[in-house]
Amino acid sequence: MGSKYAQGFGLGSVNPDLASERQTASFSVERLTTVLDGGAEHTRVRRAVVEAIERDPVFSRENQYFQTQNERYEAAVRKAVHLQKKMHEMGWREDGPEFIYIYRALAGDVAFLLHRVFMRSISVLGSDEQVAKWIPLATKHQLIGSYAQTELGHGTYLQGLETTAVFDTTTQEFILNTPKISAMKWWPGDMGRSATHTVVFAQLYVHGKCYGVHPFIVQIRSLRDHSLCPGITAGDIGPKMNFEHIDNGYLMLQNVRIPRENMLNKFCEVQPDGTYVRRGSQKINYFTMTTLRVSLLSDEVILPLMKACTIAIRYSAVRRQSKLNPGEEEAKILDYQTQQEKLLPQLAAAYAFHFINNYLHKLFDRGYKEIQERNFSSLPELHASSSGFKAMLSQYCTAGVEICLRACGGHGYSLLSGLPSLYTKILASCIYEGENTILLLQTARFLIKCFAAASAGQPVPQSVTYLAAVKPGKCPAKNKLDFLNPDIYVEAYQHTAIRLLSSTAAKLQDLIQSGVKKHEAWNQCTVQLVQAAKAHCHYITVKNFVETVEKLENKAGIQKIMKHLCDLYALHGIFSNAGLFLHDGYISGAQMDMITASYLDLLGVIRKDAVPLVDAFDFTDKSLNSALGSYDGNVYQRLYEWAQKSPTNQQVHPAYEKYLRPLLHNKLSKL
Amino acid sequence: MGSKYAQGFGLGSVNPDLASERQTASFSVERLTTVLDGGAEHTRVRRAVVEAIERDPVFSRENQYFQTQNERYEAAVRKAVHLQKKMHEMGWREDGPEFIYIYRALAGDVAFLLHRVFMRSISVLGSDEQVAKWIPLATKHQLIGSYAQTELGHGTYLQGLETTAVFDTTTQEFILNTPKISAMKWWPGDMGRSATHTVVFAQLYVHGKCYGVHPFIVQIRSLRDHSLCPGITAGDIGPKMNFEHIDNGYLMLQNVRIPRENMLNKFCEVQPDGTYVRRGSQKINYFTMTTLRVSLLSDEVILPLMKACTIAIRYSAVRRQSKLNPGEEEAKILDYQTQQEKLLPQLAAAYAFHFINNYLHKLFDRGYKEIQERNFSSLPELHASSSGFKAMLSQYCTAGVEICLRACGGHGYSLLSGLPSLYTKILASCIYEGENTILLLQTARFLIKCFAAASAGQPVPQSVTYLAAVKPGKCPAKNKLDFLNPDIYVEAYQHTAIRLLSSTAAKLQDLIQSGVKKHEAWNQCTVQLVQAAKAHCHYITVKNFVETVEKLENKAGIQKIMKHLCDLYALHGIFSNAGLFLHDGYISGAQMDMITASYLDLLGVIRKDAVPLVDAFDFTDKSLNSALGSYDGNVYQRLYEWAQKSPTNQQVHPAYEKYLRPLLHNKLSKL
């Protein structure tokens, strides 16, 4: 049975096709929701936050699909300002249990997210004096901060930034400049129209010597009237695929002078005479960037896939098309094998990724504790994990959301389905916080090192100890049921991950030994290194899903249905990457046929619980904001009602008077 | 050397990084352009049309990325009306050589495309009297037509349409009704706000008997004042991922009466007493829908991929990031193997698809001639080809455009790159004119029949004669160079296509023999049938590319570079679908390593000519409408200049006065 809570404001009774899907659930939806939330108390808090946010009309996203970029921006600013009041009113604190649910409930549709990054930068990189000066102002929103790192010509490769900050000993100021157009800051959120201050990353020069990239606090707009400060050119970078509500901006600096105290100087400082002093470790700073990548996975990557699955699966249980058998009524499209094959692997992946996200959070919590005890040994593993999983999950979830969109046919293409905006937004996650290919290559570099160490019998981090276990041989499965044994498929994933890594390591070595320069050899192996890094993450994800299922309570059918999903996730991965498993004969062609048979069988099994499995994600209708995905399944009524609200139906269009009237045969009203 | 013509209005001189790419071209760009156009005369005509359209300010797309749906619609109507004048002025005729280039030059950004479908329906399905009455009015735009087939609850399965047309013998009228919400017409272009008339598809009832779906001409808006006619409810369906300029509409009919003469009656008629008469063959009608699918491939599917390649490859030759070798300057991103692996296979596919499109047009021209001689024997092959290639090409090109977009990082995500709108538009081609999965299953049905016939020694259509040639065995290649032999890889594709089809045919038969009902057995094979249909189309595409290269003039380096692209296309297909080729051991693991090596080598070879190869597509800057893809490569300047024109920079935003001013610390202007 679906939770009453998720029903929201329907258009009357639940569509009988959807209702019937819920009557046959093999497990308790409410209990599964609790498992996903990590306990009943979390579920309670989450629902309370969502309800409070959704009940407040200021936070409404009702007209979102009809708004211009200007309107979206204004609404987001209004929400950001209102949120402060709301939090105070509700007694929600930044360190309270409600906090993680607030942005989720707002679906990120709020301004000043970069203001938070601005504050975090100062907290982490600033001295005690700097923190004491800036954080109270920022907390009270007496200034609005941004974070200006990326330039028009420079993204991931930070050493290449071209903005300069030259120290002038005579005035004790830094002089900031944008020496050429490619050095213009480009993309920072909240900077196009809102921010009064920003942290600028620039190459520090003292007495003609370059000390590399450093962060500086720069005021860019007047606090009195919001006009641009002298020497500042700034504005909005214009329309994007999504994030219309965010004023991503550009910034040029022309001889902008800031006091010496505005360089963030916890870890390094320019003294009055120009002496450059570095102190402490910057490693913790590096860790902050690493954690950011992990912290965004849940809200920005996994939840969008869960939402897309909810919309597409509910719609597929309501939409009927063609006949499966002659003489019958038109069939639910979810009953077609091809539709199941599109949607159910995405559903299984959403669960797999939810669990791997829990794994990563545990890994990082442990790492954080070690680091606080000044033990930095886990940093490389944490960096490699955050890079690889961010890349793998964002890439898979983006593709998954697109599959869900397409699987809804023409109606999926309407913004009112909610799917286009999920897609255009999640797509950005493949690019921001490290472009995926570059991230996977960082993971690969770590794996190559660990592989060499493991091969030499040296100790390696826990997550890669399997690299020492190179076992040739063949998969022992004899029939299709054997492939529902997790030991069998986990072993296959492990074997393939090792094979890809070891063969690429060998190629790399061969190239270097044949005289190719090290960097060039690396470049010639990158396509295969990316494959190897993905295979590693894929293996860990499957293994973690299996371990999670083993630990689940064996009650209310939860463990059983999760085992099916785990099998589906694993076998789908083999089916769709068959070449990797067949390559060295570990899996034979005949075994691949068994895998295919088991995989297709599982589609039929999970199809029966597909709707309850998305109901368990517990999204409200308002959070889905989809005419296709509502709990009650009244898709056609809702599409029609929502379409009528479109601005395209709110005016007698001027095109008629201007262009059509002079043309039409208007002697008669009717032909 | 790039053609001067394509240069358009640059921002000064060509970026030296891009200029250097053009100095080393291994072939003549101008000659390749001529080959692609099908001769120098075609190139001349195309350029003349493009120039005339682009010089006319009414057709400008300059502000497109900043406009609202209402503004886009108004501009499209204006363009449609202006186009009539322009054609008259230029002496362009619908049957003239210029015609195919006009819509291409407008990038489809014009209204009343459905008006043309309205006219075609009447021409094909209407009697001589109906043609004589309606076509002159439509030609002079004294009415605006649309085409109302799809309903809210019914797409591809036409038999399921629910709109009714009941014949009333007493008044000699049809009474049209929308009996329930799922029967509402939904999606028809030009119907939301423009159309005065439409062809409505409805279930015909006479004396209580249903005769199936028929087309009726229905007036929906007054010609005098454009108000909705009695019984009509119509409007715009609201925002979509793209096509903002088109007023896709909804339509409800409530006891709308139309005269008996308004049923299109070339092939069937309701006589005054209600007698239903069917005459002639409807097969030609079916052929019209089939040709539509082929005719859209060039402009809506292949050209967008060519544009995306042009933008992404030029940008990748200008963008620099990180260092390939220590001590050097930052490298062009096109020099990274991973970037080559993203973009160059898309480039090769664009060429492959251009050539398969030529093949399909020849196939259809021949079929059309036969049909005019009342020989309908090629219809099944034509239907299967149009379905399969439409699905395969639209799916591949959509994925290709997305790869190009992502390969441009953050700047690709800006609408100003031109890539987001290419993507959101081409995505629709996977859904319209037949959803891709359904189309591939139609191709599969044809292949299964032909396979059975071929196995029984019966004659089959020319494109599938290979199905009779089931040869087990192994690929004979011994080293990586052998895989540059087209005989080797064409054979591998053929083998795989046959294997997939024959194994699925066997599974189907086994299921039926084991007692599974025929329709259910079909459903259980559909995932594999889709694979088989794709493999067939992939094989034909590779074979056709090889044959095209063989026939090319062996001059000016054209044949040589095309051979490289053909090899790349073929090997990329094997590399990315390795499992299909490894499955039965036709290709061994060791051979797959050779393929991978040859494939990666080819990336390096084609990279040298990558920019000239996209220059040869001969897109003007205006047609690309991209800040990243212009001929001169001045990407950063253009991004900055274009961003400044955004409406987000054209106002002092009201959010400041309303929300920010009360908040900010405004006792001081500066902190």
CSV table of C-alpha atoms in Angstrom, one decimal, chain B residues 155-491:
chain,number,residue,atom,x,y,z
B,155,GLY,CA,0.0,7.9,-30.4
B,156,THR,CA,1.6,5.3,-32.6
B,157,TYR,CA,-1.3,2.9,-32.4
B,158,LEU,CA,-3.8,4.6,-34.8
B,159,GLN,CA,-6.5,2.0,-34.5
B,160,GLY,CA,-6.9,3.1,-30.8
B,161,LEU,CA,-7.9,6.7,-31.6
B,162,GLU,CA,-11.1,7.6,-29.8
B,163,THR,CA,-12.4,10.7,-31.6
B,164,THR,CA,-15.8,9.9,-33.3
B,165,ALA,CA,-17.4,11.0,-36.5
B,166,VAL,CA,-21.1,9.9,-36.7
B,167,PHE,CA,-22.9,10.3,-40.0
B,168,ASP,CA,-26.3,11.9,-39.7
B,169,THR,CA,-28.3,11.0,-42.8
B,170,THR,CA,-31.0,13.5,-42.0
B,171,THR,CA,-28.7,16.5,-42.3
B,172,GLN,CA,-26.0,14.9,-44.5
B,173,GLU,CA,-23.4,15.8,-41.9
B,174,PHE,CA,-20.8,14.2,-39.8
B,175,ILE,CA,-21.0,15.0,-36.1
B,176,LEU,CA,-17.6,15.0,-34.5
B,177,ASN,CA,-17.0,14.4,-30.8
B,178,THR,CA,-14.3,14.0,-28.2
B,179,PRO,CA,-15.9,11.4,-26.0
B,180,LYS,CA,-13.4,11.5,-23.2
B,181,ILE,CA,-10.3,13.4,-22.1
B,182,SER,CA,-7.9,10.8,-23.5
B,183,ALA,CA,-9.5,11.4,-27.0
B,184,MET,CA,-8.5,15.1,-27.0
B,185,LYS,CA,-6.2,15.9,-29.9
B,186,TRP,CA,-2.8,16.8,-28.5
B,187,TRP,CA,0.5,17.9,-30.1
B,188,PRO,CA,-0.6,18.9,-33.6
B,189,GLY,CA,1.7,21.7,-34.8
B,190,ASP,CA,0.2,25.1,-35.8
B,191,MET,CA,-3.0,24.2,-34.0
B,192,GLY,CA,-2.6,25.8,-30.7
B,193,ARG,CA,-3.0,29.4,-31.9
B,194,SER,CA,-2.7,29.6,-35.7
B,195,ALA,CA,-4.8,27.1,-37.6
B,196,THR,CA,-8.2,27.9,-39.0
B,197,HIS,CA,-8.7,24.4,-40.3
B,198,THR,CA,-7.4,20.9,-39.6
B,199,VAL,CA,-7.6,17.4,-40.9
B,200,VAL,CA,-9.1,15.4,-38.0
B,201,PHE,CA,-8.7,11.6,-37.8
B,202,ALA,CA,-11.7,10.0,-36.2
B,203,GLN,CA,-13.5,6.7,-36.0
B,204,LEU,CA,-16.3,6.7,-38.6
B,205,TYR,CA,-19.7,5.5,-37.5
B,206,VAL,CA,-22.6,5.0,-39.9
B,207,HIS,CA,-25.9,3.6,-38.7
B,208,GLY,CA,-24.2,2.5,-35.5
B,209,LYS,CA,-21.4,0.6,-37.3
B,210,CYS,CA,-17.8,1.5,-36.9
B,211,TYR,CA,-15.7,1.7,-40.1
B,212,GLY,CA,-12.4,2.6,-38.5
B,213,VAL,CA,-10.3,5.8,-38.7
B,214,HIS,CA,-10.9,8.3,-41.4
B,215,PRO,CA,-9.8,11.9,-42.1
B,216,PHE,CA,-12.2,14.8,-42.0
B,217,ILE,CA,-11.6,18.5,-42.8
B,218,VAL,CA,-12.8,20.6,-39.8
B,219,GLN,CA,-12.8,24.3,-39.5
B,220,ILE,CA,-11.8,25.3,-36.0
B,221,ARG,CA,-11.4,29.1,-36.0
B,222,SER,CA,-13.3,31.9,-37.7
B,223,LEU,CA,-11.7,33.4,-40.8
B,224,ARG,CA,-13.2,36.8,-39.9
B,225,ASP,CA,-11.9,37.2,-36.3
B,226,HIS,CA,-10.0,34.0,-35.5
B,227,SER,CA,-12.4,33.2,-32.7
B,228,LEU,CA,-13.0,29.5,-32.0
B,229,CYS,CA,-15.9,27.9,-33.9
B,230,PRO,CA,-18.9,26.6,-32.0
B,231,GLY,CA,-18.2,23.3,-30.2
B,232,ILE,CA,-14.4,23.8,-30.5
B,233,THR,CA,-12.1,24.0,-27.5
B,234,ALA,CA,-8.5,24.6,-28.6
B,235,GLY,CA,-5.3,26.0,-27.2
B,236,ASP,CA,-1.5,25.6,-26.9
B,237,ILE,CA,-0.1,22.6,-25.0
B,238,GLY,CA,2.5,24.8,-23.3
B,239,PRO,CA,6.3,24.6,-22.9
B,240,LYS,CA,8.4,21.8,-24.4
B,241,MET,CA,12.1,21.0,-24.5
B,242,ASN,CA,12.3,22.8,-27.8
B,243,PHE,CA,10.0,23.9,-30.7
B,244,GLU,CA,9.1,27.0,-28.7
B,245,HIS,CA,8.3,28.6,-32.1
B,246,ILE,CA,5.6,26.0,-32.8
B,247,ASP,CA,2.1,26.3,-31.3
B,248,ASN,CA,1.6,22.6,-30.7
B,249,GLY,CA,-2.1,22.5,-29.7
B,250,TYR,CA,-4.9,20.6,-28.2
B,251,LEU,CA,-8.4,20.3,-29.6
B,252,MET,CA,-11.7,19.1,-28.2
B,253,LEU,CA,-14.8,18.7,-30.4
B,254,GLN,CA,-18.3,18.8,-29.0
B,255,ASN,CA,-21.1,18.0,-31.5
B,256,VAL,CA,-19.2,19.7,-34.3
B,257,ARG,CA,-21.1,19.3,-37.5
B,258,ILE,CA,-19.4,19.2,-40.9
B,259,PRO,CA,-20.9,18.6,-44.3
B,260,ARG,CA,-20.6,15.1,-45.9
B,261,GLU,CA,-18.2,16.5,-48.5
B,262,ASN,CA,-15.6,17.2,-45.8
B,263,MET,CA,-14.6,13.5,-45.4
B,264,LEU,CA,-11.5,13.1,-47.6
B,265,ASN,CA,-12.9,10.6,-50.0
B,266,LYS,CA,-10.5,9.6,-52.7
B,267,PHE,CA,-10.3,6.0,-51.3
B,268,CYS,CA,-13.6,5.7,-49.5
B,269,GLU,CA,-16.9,7.5,-49.3
B,270,VAL,CA,-20.1,7.7,-47.3
B,271,GLN,CA,-22.9,8.0,-49.8
B,272,PRO,CA,-26.0,10.2,-49.0
B,273,ASP,CA,-28.0,7.1,-47.7
B,274,GLY,CA,-25.1,6.1,-45.5
B,275,THR,CA,-23.7,3.4,-47.8
B,276,TYR,CA,-20.0,3.0,-47.2
B,277,VAL,CA,-17.9,2.6,-50.3
B,278,ARG,CA,-14.2,1.7,-50.4
B,279,ARG,CA,-12.3,2.2,-53.6
B,280,GLY,CA,-8.8,1.9,-54.9
B,281,SER,CA,-5.7,1.0,-52.9
B,282,GLN,CA,-4.7,2.7,-49.7
B,283,LYS,CA,-1.2,1.4,-50.0
B,284,ILE,CA,0.1,4.5,-51.6
B,285,ASN,CA,-1.1,6.4,-48.5
B,286,TYR,CA,1.0,4.1,-46.3
B,287,PHE,CA,3.9,4.8,-48.6
B,288,THR,CA,3.5,8.6,-48.0
B,289,MET,CA,4.1,8.0,-44.3
B,290,THR,CA,7.1,5.9,-45.0
B,291,THR,CA,8.7,8.5,-47.3
B,292,LEU,CA,8.2,11.2,-44.6
B,293,ARG,CA,10.5,9.2,-42.3
B,294,VAL,CA,13.2,9.2,-44.8
B,295,SER,CA,12.8,12.8,-45.9
B,296,LEU,CA,13.3,14.1,-42.4
B,297,LEU,CA,16.7,12.3,-41.9
B,298,SER,CA,18.8,14.8,-43.6
B,299,ASP,CA,17.6,18.1,-42.1
B,300,GLU,CA,16.4,16.9,-38.7
B,301,VAL,CA,18.8,14.2,-37.8
B,302,ILE,CA,22.1,14.2,-39.8
B,303,LEU,CA,22.6,18.0,-40.2
B,304,PRO,CA,22.3,18.6,-36.4
B,305,LEU,CA,25.0,16.0,-35.8
B,306,MET,CA,27.2,17.7,-38.4
B,307,LYS,CA,26.6,21.1,-36.8
B,308,ALA,CA,27.4,19.7,-33.3
B,309,CYS,CA,30.7,18.1,-34.7
B,310,THR,CA,31.6,21.4,-36.3
B,311,ILE,CA,31.1,23.3,-33.1
B,312,ALA,CA,32.8,20.8,-30.8
B,313,ILE,CA,35.8,20.1,-33.0
B,314,ARG,CA,36.6,23.7,-33.8
B,315,TYR,CA,36.2,24.6,-30.1
B,316,SER,CA,38.5,21.7,-29.1
B,317,ALA,CA,41.2,23.0,-31.4
B,318,VAL,CA,41.0,26.4,-29.7
B,319,ARG,CA,40.4,25.4,-26.1
B,320,ARG,CA,43.6,24.5,-24.1
B,321,GLN,CA,43.7,22.7,-20.9
B,322,SER,CA,46.4,21.1,-18.7
B,323,LYS,CA,49.7,20.0,-20.1
B,324,LEU,CA,50.3,16.9,-22.2
B,325,ASN,CA,54.0,17.1,-21.5
B,326,PRO,CA,55.6,18.9,-18.6
B,327,GLY,CA,57.2,22.2,-19.5
B,328,GLU,CA,55.1,22.7,-22.6
B,329,GLU,CA,52.2,25.2,-22.9
B,330,GLU,CA,48.7,23.9,-22.1
B,331,ALA,CA,47.6,21.5,-24.8
B,332,LYS,CA,44.7,21.8,-27.2
B,333,ILE,CA,42.0,19.5,-25.8
B,334,LEU,CA,41.7,17.9,-29.2
B,335,ASP,CA,45.1,16.4,-28.6
B,336,TYR,CA,43.9,14.3,-25.7
B,337,GLN,CA,43.0,10.7,-26.7
B,338,THR,CA,39.8,10.8,-24.6
B,339,GLN,CA,38.6,13.9,-26.4
B,340,GLN,CA,39.4,12.4,-29.8
B,341,GLU,CA,37.5,9.3,-28.7
B,342,LYS,CA,34.5,11.4,-27.9
B,343,LEU,CA,34.4,13.5,-31.0
B,344,LEU,CA,36.0,11.7,-34.0
B,345,PRO,CA,33.6,8.7,-34.1
B,346,GLN,CA,30.7,11.2,-34.2
B,347,LEU,CA,32.4,12.9,-37.2
B,348,ALA,CA,32.9,9.5,-38.9
B,349,ALA,CA,29.2,8.7,-38.2
B,350,ALA,CA,28.0,12.0,-39.7
B,351,TYR,CA,29.8,11.0,-42.9
B,352,ALA,CA,28.5,7.4,-42.8
B,353,PHE,CA,24.9,8.7,-42.3
B,354,HIS,CA,25.2,11.2,-45.1
B,355,PHE,CA,26.0,8.4,-47.4
B,356,ILE,CA,23.4,6.0,-46.1
B,357,ASN,CA,20.9,8.8,-46.5
B,358,ASN,CA,21.9,9.0,-50.2
B,359,TYR,CA,21.4,5.2,-50.4
B,360,LEU,CA,17.9,5.4,-48.9
B,361,HIS,CA,16.9,8.2,-51.3
B,362,LYS,CA,18.0,6.1,-54.2
B,363,LEU,CA,16.1,3.1,-52.8
B,364,PHE,CA,13.0,5.2,-52.4
B,365,ASP,CA,13.2,6.8,-55.9
B,366,ARG,CA,13.4,3.4,-57.4
B,367,GLY,CA,10.5,2.2,-55.2
B,368,TYR,CA,8.4,5.2,-56.1
B,369,LYS,CA,8.8,4.5,-59.8
B,370,GLU,CA,7.7,0.9,-59.4
B,371,ILE,CA,4.7,2.0,-57.4
B,372,GLN,CA,3.7,4.5,-60.1
B,373,GLU,CA,3.7,1.4,-62.4
B,374,ARG,CA,1.4,-0.3,-59.8
B,375,ASN,CA,4.1,-2.6,-58.6
B,376,PHE,CA,3.8,-2.6,-54.8
B,377,SER,CA,6.3,-5.5,-54.2
B,378,SER,CA,9.0,-3.3,-52.7
B,379,LEU,CA,6.7,-1.7,-50.0
B,380,PRO,CA,7.7,-4.1,-47.2
B,381,GLU,CA,11.4,-3.5,-47.8
B,382,LEU,CA,10.9,0.2,-48.0
B,383,HIS,CA,8.8,0.3,-44.9
B,384,ALA,CA,11.3,-1.8,-43.0
B,385,SER,CA,14.2,0.3,-44.2
B,386,SER,CA,12.6,3.7,-43.4
B,387,SER,CA,11.6,2.4,-39.9
B,388,GLY,CA,15.0,0.9,-39.0
B,389,PHE,CA,17.2,3.7,-40.3
B,390,LYS,CA,15.0,6.4,-38.9
B,391,ALA,CA,15.3,4.8,-35.5
B,392,MET,CA,19.0,3.9,-35.7
B,393,LEU,CA,20.1,7.3,-37.1
B,394,SER,CA,17.9,9.4,-34.8
B,395,GLN,CA,19.1,7.5,-31.8
B,396,TYR,CA,22.8,7.6,-32.7
B,397,CYS,CA,22.7,11.3,-33.8
B,398,THR,CA,20.9,12.3,-30.6
B,399,ALA,CA,23.6,10.5,-28.5
B,400,GLY,CA,26.3,12.1,-30.7
B,401,VAL,CA,25.0,15.6,-30.3
B,402,GLU,CA,24.9,15.0,-26.5
B,403,ILE,CA,28.5,13.8,-26.6
B,404,CYS,CA,29.6,16.9,-28.5
B,405,LEU,CA,27.8,19.1,-26.0
B,406,ARG,CA,29.4,17.4,-23.0
B,407,ALA,CA,32.8,17.4,-24.6
B,408,CYS,CA,32.7,21.2,-24.6
B,409,GLY,CA,32.4,21.3,-20.8
B,410,GLY,CA,30.7,24.2,-19.1
B,411,HIS,CA,30.6,26.3,-22.2
B,412,GLY,CA,28.7,23.6,-24.1
B,413,TYR,CA,26.0,23.9,-21.4
B,414,SER,CA,25.4,27.6,-22.3
B,415,LEU,CA,22.6,28.1,-24.8
B,416,LEU,CA,25.0,30.4,-26.6
B,417,SER,CA,27.1,27.4,-27.7
B,418,GLY,CA,24.2,26.4,-29.9
B,419,LEU,CA,24.6,22.8,-28.6
B,420,PRO,CA,21.7,22.7,-26.1
B,421,SER,CA,19.1,23.6,-28.7
B,422,LEU,CA,20.6,21.2,-31.2
B,423,TYR,CA,20.2,18.5,-28.6
B,424,THR,CA,16.7,19.3,-27.3
B,425,LYS,CA,15.5,19.5,-30.9
B,426,ILE,CA,17.1,16.3,-32.2
B,427,LEU,CA,15.8,14.4,-29.2
B,428,ALA,CA,12.3,14.8,-30.5
B,429,SER,CA,13.3,12.9,-33.6
B,430,CYS,CA,13.5,9.7,-31.5
B,431,ILE,CA,9.8,10.0,-30.7
B,432,TYR,CA,8.0,11.7,-33.6
B,433,GLU,CA,7.0,9.9,-36.8
B,434,GLY,CA,7.1,6.6,-35.0
B,435,GLU,CA,8.7,5.9,-31.6
B,436,ASN,CA,12.1,4.3,-32.2
B,437,THR,CA,11.6,1.0,-30.3
B,438,ILE,CA,8.3,0.4,-32.1
B,439,LEU,CA,9.9,1.2,-35.4
B,440,LEU,CA,12.8,-1.2,-34.8
B,441,LEU,CA,10.4,-4.0,-34.0
B,442,GLN,CA,8.7,-3.4,-37.4
B,443,THR,CA,12.0,-3.8,-39.0
B,444,ALA,CA,12.6,-6.9,-37.0
B,445,ARG,CA,9.3,-8.4,-38.0
B,446,PHE,CA,10.3,-7.9,-41.7
B,447,LEU,CA,13.7,-9.4,-41.0
B,448,ILE,CA,12.3,-12.5,-39.3
B,449,LYS,CA,10.0,-13.1,-42.2
B,450,CYS,CA,12.8,-12.7,-44.7
B,451,PHE,CA,15.1,-14.9,-42.6
B,452,ALA,CA,12.5,-17.7,-42.7
B,453,ALA,CA,12.0,-17.2,-46.4
B,454,ALA,CA,15.8,-17.2,-47.1
B,455,SER,CA,16.3,-20.3,-44.9
B,456,ALA,CA,13.6,-22.0,-47.0
B,457,GLY,CA,15.4,-21.0,-50.2
B,458,GLN,CA,12.7,-18.5,-51.2
B,459,PRO,CA,13.6,-15.2,-52.9
B,460,VAL,CA,14.0,-12.2,-50.6
B,461,PRO,CA,14.5,-8.5,-51.3
B,462,GLN,CA,17.9,-7.4,-52.4
B,463,SER,CA,19.0,-5.7,-49.1
B,464,VAL,CA,18.5,-8.9,-47.1
B,465,THR,CA,19.8,-11.6,-49.5
B,466,TYR,CA,22.8,-11.8,-47.1
B,467,LEU,CA,20.5,-13.6,-44.6
B,468,ALA,CA,20.7,-16.7,-46.8
B,469,ALA,CA,24.5,-16.8,-46.4
B,470,VAL,CA,24.8,-18.2,-42.8
B,471,LYS,CA,28.4,-19.1,-42.5
B,472,PRO,CA,29.8,-20.1,-39.1
B,473,GLY,CA,33.5,-19.8,-38.8
B,474,LYS,CA,36.0,-17.3,-37.5
B,475,CYS,CA,37.3,-13.9,-38.6
B,476,PRO,CA,40.5,-14.6,-40.6
B,477,ALA,CA,42.4,-11.4,-39.5
B,478,LYS,CA,45.9,-11.9,-38.2
B,479,ASN,CA,47.1,-8.5,-37.1
B,480,LYS,CA,45.8,-5.0,-36.5
B,481,LEU,CA,46.4,-3.9,-40.1
B,482,ASP,CA,44.1,-6.6,-41.4
B,483,PHE,CA,41.2,-4.8,-39.6
B,484,LEU,CA,41.7,-1.9,-42.0
B,485,ASN,CA,40.6,-4.2,-44.8
B,486,PRO,CA,36.9,-3.5,-45.4
B,487,ASP,CA,36.3,-7.1,-46.5
B,488,ILE,CA,37.3,-8.2,-43.0
B,489,TYR,CA,35.1,-5.8,-41.1
B,490,VAL,CA,32.1,-5.9,-43.4
B,491,GLU,CA,32.1,-9.7,-43.0
